[in-house]
Amino acid sequence: TEEHFEREETRLFIGAWACHVGLGPDDVGGGQLAWLFASLIQDLGNRPVKGGMHHLPLALAGCLQSQGGEVRTGARVSKILVENGRAAGVRLTSGEAIALTPEGVIASNVDPCQLIVDFLGEEHVGKDLVAKMRRYEWGDAYLLIYVALDAPVTYAAGPDALHGAYVHASA
C-alpha cells in the first residue's frame, strides 16, 4: 500500500478492511478488495438486521422489557452509586437515584474515560487509575455484537451460504 498511498492513516484504513476479509494489503488483490469492501459499505450500507440496523436497539430494548427491565431515553447518568465496593445504583442528572435490585446489573456503553473518571471517580477507583484514564490516547473505534439465536440464520443467497467459513451480512 505504500506505493499507492502517502498517508499512514489511509494505508491503515485500507489494510484494516482488507484484513477483515482475510487478506493483507500486500496480498494479491488485498488492496483492491479493501477498497471494494469500503465502497460497498459506503454505497449500500451494512444491514444485517432485517429492516435496517435501527431495529437492533429496538429488539434489544424489547428483549429487556420482556424480562421486566425498563428502558429510559433522555435520562442521563451523572454517577454510579457505590456501596461496600459494589455498584448499588445510578444517579441521573435530574437528581433522581435509581437503586439496583439484588439481581440487578448496571450495563454501560460509555467510553472508559467517562466510566472511570466521571461515573465512578477517584473515591472508588483510586487516584492512579483516574490519572491514567485522563492520559488515555484514543484509537479507532468499532462495534461488535455477539448474539445468541434460537434458530439458524437464513440468507437471501440461499442455504449454500451456511457452508461458508465466513459470511458478511450486508445489503
Short mmCIF file of N, CA, C and O in Angstrom, two decimals, residues 61-152:
data_model
loop_
_atom_site.label_atom_id
_atom_site.label_comp_id
_atom_site.label_asym_id
_atom_site.label_seq_id
_atom_site.Cartn_x
_atom_site.Cartn_y
_atom_site.Cartn_z
N ALA A 61 -34.09 -3.59 23.29
CA ALA A 61 -34.97 -2.97 24.28
C ALA A 61 -36.19 -3.85 24.52
O ALA A 61 -36.62 -4.04 25.66
N GLY A 62 -36.75 -4.40 23.46
CA GLY A 62 -37.91 -5.28 23.61
C GLY A 62 -37.58 -6.52 24.43
O GLY A 62 -38.37 -6.96 25.27
N CYS A 63 -36.40 -7.08 24.21
CA CYS A 63 -35.96 -8.24 24.98
C CYS A 63 -35.83 -7.88 26.47
O CYS A 63 -36.31 -8.61 27.34
N LEU A 64 -35.20 -6.75 26.73
CA LEU A 64 -35.04 -6.30 28.12
C LEU A 64 -36.40 -6.08 28.77
O LEU A 64 -36.63 -6.52 29.90
N GLN A 65 -37.29 -5.42 28.07
CA GLN A 65 -38.61 -5.15 28.63
C GLN A 65 -39.41 -6.44 28.86
O GLN A 65 -40.15 -6.54 29.84
N SER A 66 -39.23 -7.42 27.99
CA SER A 66 -39.95 -8.69 28.16
C SER A 66 -39.48 -9.44 29.41
O SER A 66 -40.19 -10.29 29.91
N GLN A 67 -38.31 -9.09 29.91
CA GLN A 67 -37.78 -9.71 31.12
C GLN A 67 -37.99 -8.83 32.35
O GLN A 67 -37.39 -9.05 33.40
N GLY A 68 -38.82 -7.79 32.21
CA GLY A 68 -39.13 -6.92 33.34
C GLY A 68 -38.25 -5.69 33.45
O GLY A 68 -38.38 -4.92 34.40
N GLY A 69 -37.36 -5.50 32.50
CA GLY A 69 -36.48 -4.33 32.53
C GLY A 69 -37.18 -3.08 32.06
O GLY A 69 -38.27 -3.13 31.48
N GLU A 70 -36.57 -1.95 32.34
CA GLU A 70 -37.14 -0.66 31.96
C GLU A 70 -36.13 0.07 31.07
O GLU A 70 -34.94 0.06 31.35
N VAL A 71 -36.62 0.67 30.01
CA VAL A 71 -35.79 1.45 29.10
C VAL A 71 -36.19 2.91 29.23
O VAL A 71 -37.38 3.24 29.13
N ARG A 72 -35.20 3.75 29.47
CA ARG A 72 -35.45 5.19 29.52
C ARG A 72 -34.58 5.85 28.48
O ARG A 72 -33.40 5.55 28.36
N THR A 73 -35.16 6.78 27.75
CA THR A 73 -34.37 7.59 26.82
C THR A 73 -34.37 9.01 27.33
O THR A 73 -35.29 9.44 28.02
N GLY A 74 -33.33 9.72 27.05
CA GLY A 74 -33.22 11.11 27.51
C GLY A 74 -32.93 11.23 28.99
O GLY A 74 -33.05 12.32 29.55
N ALA A 75 -32.58 10.16 29.64
CA ALA A 75 -32.24 10.18 31.07
C ALA A 75 -30.74 9.97 31.18
O ALA A 75 -30.25 8.87 30.95
N ARG A 76 -30.00 11.03 31.51
CA ARG A 76 -28.54 10.95 31.55
C ARG A 76 -28.05 10.62 32.95
O ARG A 76 -28.52 11.17 33.93
N VAL A 77 -27.09 9.71 33.00
CA VAL A 77 -26.48 9.31 34.26
C VAL A 77 -25.37 10.30 34.62
O VAL A 77 -24.60 10.71 33.75
N SER A 78 -25.31 10.68 35.89
CA SER A 78 -24.21 11.54 36.34
C SER A 78 -23.22 10.79 37.21
O SER A 78 -22.04 11.12 37.24
N LYS A 79 -23.67 9.75 37.92
CA LYS A 79 -22.80 8.98 38.81
C LYS A 79 -23.31 7.56 38.94
O LYS A 79 -24.51 7.31 38.90
N ILE A 80 -22.36 6.64 39.12
CA ILE A 80 -22.71 5.29 39.55
C ILE A 80 -22.58 5.29 41.06
O ILE A 80 -21.55 5.68 41.60
N LEU A 81 -23.63 4.90 41.74
CA LEU A 81 -23.64 4.86 43.20
C LEU A 81 -22.97 3.57 43.66
O LEU A 81 -23.30 2.49 43.16
N VAL A 82 -22.04 3.69 44.59
CA VAL A 82 -21.27 2.54 45.06
C VAL A 82 -21.45 2.40 46.57
O VAL A 82 -21.35 3.37 47.31
N GLU A 83 -21.74 1.17 46.99
CA GLU A 83 -21.84 0.86 48.42
C GLU A 83 -21.04 -0.41 48.69
O GLU A 83 -21.22 -1.41 47.98
N ASN A 84 -20.17 -0.37 49.68
CA ASN A 84 -19.34 -1.53 50.05
C ASN A 84 -18.56 -2.09 48.85
O ASN A 84 -18.45 -3.29 48.67
N GLY A 85 -18.05 -1.18 48.01
CA GLY A 85 -17.23 -1.60 46.88
C GLY A 85 -17.98 -2.19 45.71
O GLY A 85 -17.38 -2.72 44.78
N ARG A 86 -19.30 -2.10 45.71
CA ARG A 86 -20.12 -2.66 44.62
C ARG A 86 -21.09 -1.60 44.10
O ARG A 86 -21.57 -0.76 44.86
N ALA A 87 -21.40 -1.68 42.82
CA ALA A 87 -22.40 -0.78 42.26
C ALA A 87 -23.74 -1.02 42.94
O ALA A 87 -24.17 -2.16 43.11
N ALA A 88 -24.37 0.08 43.34
CA ALA A 88 -25.65 -0.04 44.04
C ALA A 88 -26.78 0.66 43.29
O ALA A 88 -27.94 0.51 43.65
N GLY A 89 -26.43 1.42 42.27
CA GLY A 89 -27.44 2.14 41.51
C GLY A 89 -26.79 3.26 40.72
O GLY A 89 -25.57 3.35 40.62
N VAL A 90 -27.63 4.12 40.18
CA VAL A 90 -27.14 5.28 39.43
C VAL A 90 -27.90 6.53 39.87
O VAL A 90 -29.03 6.45 40.33
N ARG A 91 -27.22 7.67 39.73
CA ARG A 91 -27.88 8.96 39.94
C ARG A 91 -27.96 9.64 38.58
O ARG A 91 -26.98 9.71 37.85
N LEU A 92 -29.16 10.11 38.23
CA LEU A 92 -29.36 10.81 36.97
C LEU A 92 -29.02 12.28 37.13
O LEU A 92 -28.98 12.81 38.26
N THR A 93 -28.81 12.97 36.04
CA THR A 93 -28.53 14.40 36.10
C THR A 93 -29.71 15.18 36.66
O THR A 93 -29.54 16.28 37.18
N SER A 94 -30.90 14.60 36.61
CA SER A 94 -32.09 15.23 37.19
C SER A 94 -32.06 15.18 38.72
O SER A 94 -32.86 15.82 39.38
N GLY A 95 -31.14 14.36 39.28
CA GLY A 95 -31.06 14.17 40.72
C GLY A 95 -31.71 12.88 41.19
O GLY A 95 -31.48 12.44 42.31
N GLU A 96 -32.51 12.26 40.33
CA GLU A 96 -33.18 11.02 40.70
C GLU A 96 -32.14 9.90 40.87
O GLU A 96 -31.22 9.75 40.06
N ALA A 97 -32.31 9.12 41.94
CA ALA A 97 -31.45 7.96 42.16
C ALA A 97 -32.25 6.70 41.85
O ALA A 97 -33.41 6.57 42.24
N ILE A 98 -31.62 5.78 41.12
CA ILE A 98 -32.26 4.51 40.78
C ILE A 98 -31.40 3.42 41.42
O ILE A 98 -30.24 3.22 41.05
N ALA A 99 -31.97 2.72 42.39
CA ALA A 99 -31.25 1.66 43.10
C ALA A 99 -31.34 0.35 42.34
O ALA A 99 -32.35 0.06 41.69
N LEU A 100 -30.28 -0.43 42.42
CA LEU A 100 -30.30 -1.77 41.84
C LEU A 100 -31.11 -2.71 42.71
O LEU A 100 -31.09 -2.60 43.93
N THR A 101 -31.79 -3.63 42.09
CA THR A 101 -32.41 -4.72 42.83
C THR A 101 -31.29 -5.72 43.14
O THR A 101 -30.22 -5.65 42.52
N PRO A 102 -31.51 -6.65 44.05
CA PRO A 102 -30.44 -7.62 44.39
C PRO A 102 -29.89 -8.36 43.17
O PRO A 102 -28.71 -8.65 43.09
N GLU A 103 -30.73 -8.67 42.20
CA GLU A 103 -30.26 -9.37 41.00
C GLU A 103 -29.91 -8.40 39.87
O GLU A 103 -29.57 -8.82 38.77
N GLY A 104 -29.99 -7.12 40.13
CA GLY A 104 -29.79 -6.09 39.10
C GLY A 104 -28.35 -5.96 38.63
O GLY A 104 -27.41 -6.44 39.26
N VAL A 105 -28.21 -5.31 37.51
CA VAL A 105 -26.90 -5.08 36.92
C VAL A 105 -26.90 -3.70 36.26
O VAL A 105 -27.95 -3.22 35.82
N ILE A 106 -25.75 -3.06 36.24
CA ILE A 106 -25.59 -1.81 35.51
C ILE A 106 -24.81 -2.13 34.25
O ILE A 106 -23.70 -2.66 34.33
N ALA A 107 -25.39 -1.85 33.12
CA ALA A 107 -24.70 -2.04 31.83
C ALA A 107 -24.42 -0.66 31.28
O ALA A 107 -25.29 0.21 31.27
N SER A 108 -23.19 -0.45 30.84
CA SER A 108 -22.79 0.87 30.37
C SER A 108 -22.25 0.79 28.95
O SER A 108 -21.54 -0.15 28.60
N ASN A 109 -22.57 1.78 28.15
CA ASN A 109 -21.99 1.86 26.81
C ASN A 109 -21.16 3.13 26.65
O ASN A 109 -20.88 3.55 25.54
N VAL A 110 -20.75 3.73 27.75
CA VAL A 110 -19.92 4.92 27.66
C VAL A 110 -18.46 4.53 27.48
O VAL A 110 -18.07 3.38 27.70
N ASP A 111 -17.65 5.49 27.10
CA ASP A 111 -16.23 5.20 26.92
C ASP A 111 -15.56 4.99 28.28
O ASP A 111 -16.08 5.41 29.31
N PRO A 112 -14.41 4.32 28.31
CA PRO A 112 -13.75 4.01 29.58
C PRO A 112 -13.42 5.25 30.41
O PRO A 112 -13.51 5.20 31.63
N CYS A 113 -13.06 6.33 29.75
CA CYS A 113 -12.72 7.55 30.49
C CYS A 113 -13.93 8.10 31.23
O CYS A 113 -13.85 8.43 32.41
N GLN A 114 -15.06 8.17 30.57
CA GLN A 114 -16.26 8.67 31.22
C GLN A 114 -16.68 7.74 32.36
O GLN A 114 -17.07 8.20 33.43
N LEU A 115 -16.57 6.44 32.14
CA LEU A 115 -16.93 5.47 33.18
C LEU A 115 -16.04 5.64 34.42
O LEU A 115 -16.54 5.77 35.53
N ILE A 116 -14.74 5.66 34.21
CA ILE A 116 -13.78 5.71 35.33
C ILE A 116 -13.74 7.08 35.98
O ILE A 116 -13.83 7.20 37.21
N VAL A 117 -13.58 8.13 35.18
CA VAL A 117 -13.38 9.47 35.72
C VAL A 117 -14.68 10.10 36.20
O VAL A 117 -14.77 10.59 37.34
N ASP A 118 -15.70 10.08 35.34
CA ASP A 118 -16.93 10.81 35.66
C ASP A 118 -17.92 9.99 36.50
O ASP A 118 -18.46 10.49 37.48
N PHE A 119 -18.18 8.77 36.10
CA PHE A 119 -19.23 7.99 36.76
C PHE A 119 -18.78 7.35 38.07
O PHE A 119 -19.57 7.17 38.97
N LEU A 120 -17.49 6.97 38.17
CA LEU A 120 -17.01 6.34 39.40
C LEU A 120 -16.14 7.31 40.21
O LEU A 120 -16.42 7.56 41.37
N GLY A 121 -15.09 7.84 39.62
CA GLY A 121 -14.27 8.84 40.29
C GLY A 121 -13.21 8.25 41.22
O GLY A 121 -13.20 7.05 41.52
N GLU A 122 -12.30 9.13 41.64
CA GLU A 122 -11.16 8.74 42.47
C GLU A 122 -11.56 8.01 43.74
O GLU A 122 -10.87 7.09 44.18
N GLU A 123 -12.67 8.40 44.33
CA GLU A 123 -13.07 7.80 45.60
C GLU A 123 -13.35 6.31 45.49
O GLU A 123 -13.29 5.58 46.48
N HIS A 124 -13.63 5.82 44.27
CA HIS A 124 -13.96 4.40 44.10
C HIS A 124 -12.92 3.61 43.32
O HIS A 124 -12.81 2.40 43.52
N VAL A 125 -12.19 4.25 42.43
CA VAL A 125 -11.21 3.51 41.63
C VAL A 125 -9.77 3.92 41.91
O VAL A 125 -8.85 3.28 41.42
N GLY A 126 -9.57 4.99 42.66
CA GLY A 126 -8.23 5.42 43.02
C GLY A 126 -7.67 6.52 42.12
O GLY A 126 -8.05 6.63 40.96
N LYS A 127 -6.80 7.29 42.70
CA LYS A 127 -6.20 8.44 42.02
C LYS A 127 -5.35 8.02 40.82
O LYS A 127 -5.37 8.66 39.78
N ASP A 128 -4.60 6.90 40.96
CA ASP A 128 -3.72 6.46 39.87
C ASP A 128 -4.50 6.08 38.62
O ASP A 128 -4.12 6.46 37.51
N LEU A 129 -5.57 5.32 38.78
CA LEU A 129 -6.35 4.90 37.62
C LEU A 129 -7.02 6.10 36.94
O LEU A 129 -7.03 6.20 35.72
N VAL A 130 -7.53 7.03 37.72
CA VAL A 130 -8.14 8.23 37.14
C VAL A 130 -7.08 9.03 36.37
O VAL A 130 -7.34 9.49 35.26
N ALA A 131 -5.88 9.15 36.92
CA ALA A 131 -4.80 9.88 36.23
C ALA A 131 -4.45 9.18 34.91
O ALA A 131 -4.24 9.84 33.89
N LYS A 132 -4.37 7.85 34.93
CA LYS A 132 -4.07 7.11 33.70
C LYS A 132 -5.16 7.31 32.65
O LYS A 132 -4.88 7.47 31.46
N MET A 133 -6.41 7.28 33.08
CA MET A 133 -7.52 7.46 32.13
C MET A 133 -7.53 8.86 31.54
O MET A 133 -7.90 9.03 30.38
N ARG A 134 -7.09 9.84 32.30
CA ARG A 134 -7.04 11.22 31.76
C ARG A 134 -5.95 11.35 30.70
O ARG A 134 -6.02 12.23 29.86
N ARG A 135 -4.95 10.46 30.72
CA ARG A 135 -3.88 10.48 29.72
C ARG A 135 -4.13 9.48 28.59
O ARG A 135 -3.33 9.38 27.67
N TYR A 136 -5.21 8.76 28.66
CA TYR A 136 -5.50 7.71 27.68
C TYR A 136 -5.56 8.29 26.28
O TYR A 136 -6.21 9.31 26.04
N GLU A 137 -4.88 7.65 25.34
CA GLU A 137 -4.90 8.09 23.95
C GLU A 137 -5.88 7.23 23.18
O GLU A 137 -5.74 6.01 23.14
N TRP A 138 -6.84 7.88 22.55
CA TRP A 138 -7.89 7.16 21.84
C TRP A 138 -7.40 6.65 20.51
O TRP A 138 -6.66 7.30 19.81
N GLY A 139 -7.85 5.49 20.15
CA GLY A 139 -7.59 4.92 18.83
C GLY A 139 -8.89 4.80 18.07
O GLY A 139 -9.89 5.43 18.43
N ASP A 140 -8.88 4.01 17.04
CA ASP A 140 -10.08 3.79 16.26
C ASP A 140 -11.09 3.00 17.07
O ASP A 140 -10.73 2.23 17.94
N ALA A 141 -12.35 3.20 16.78
CA ALA A 141 -13.41 2.50 17.49
C ALA A 141 -14.21 1.65 16.51
O ALA A 141 -14.24 1.93 15.31
N TYR A 142 -14.81 0.62 17.02
CA TYR A 142 -15.70 -0.20 16.22
C TYR A 142 -16.73 -0.83 17.14
O TYR A 142 -16.60 -0.81 18.35
N LEU A 143 -17.75 -1.37 16.56
CA LEU A 143 -18.81 -2.01 17.32
C LEU A 143 -18.90 -3.46 16.89
O LEU A 143 -18.93 -3.76 15.70
N LEU A 144 -18.92 -4.34 17.84
CA LEU A 144 -19.05 -5.75 17.58
C LEU A 144 -20.13 -6.29 18.51
O LEU A 144 -20.11 -6.00 19.70
N ILE A 145 -21.06 -7.01 17.97
CA ILE A 145 -22.16 -7.54 18.77
C ILE A 145 -22.25 -9.04 18.53
O ILE A 145 -22.30 -9.50 17.39
N TYR A 146 -22.22 -9.79 19.61
CA TYR A 146 -22.44 -11.23 19.55
C TYR A 146 -23.85 -11.49 20.05
O TYR A 146 -24.26 -10.96 21.07
N VAL A 147 -24.58 -12.32 19.34
CA VAL A 147 -25.94 -12.63 19.75
C VAL A 147 -26.15 -14.14 19.76
O VAL A 147 -25.52 -14.87 19.00
N ALA A 148 -27.00 -14.58 20.64
CA ALA A 148 -27.40 -15.98 20.67
C ALA A 148 -28.75 -16.07 19.96
O ALA A 148 -29.68 -15.34 20.29
N LEU A 149 -28.83 -16.94 19.00
CA LEU A 149 -30.05 -17.07 18.20
C LEU A 149 -30.78 -18.36 18.57
O LEU A 149 -30.16 -19.34 18.98
N ASP A 150 -32.09 -18.35 18.39
CA ASP A 150 -32.86 -19.55 18.70
C ASP A 150 -33.06 -20.45 17.47
O ASP A 150 -33.68 -21.50 17.57
N ALA A 151 -32.51 -20.05 16.33
CA ALA A 151 -32.61 -20.85 15.12
C ALA A 151 -31.47 -20.44 14.18
O ALA A 151 -30.93 -19.35 14.32
N PRO A 152 -31.12 -21.31 13.24
CA PRO A 152 -30.07 -20.93 12.28
C PRO A 152 -30.48 -19.71 11.47
O PRO A 152 -31.67 -19.48 11.22
#
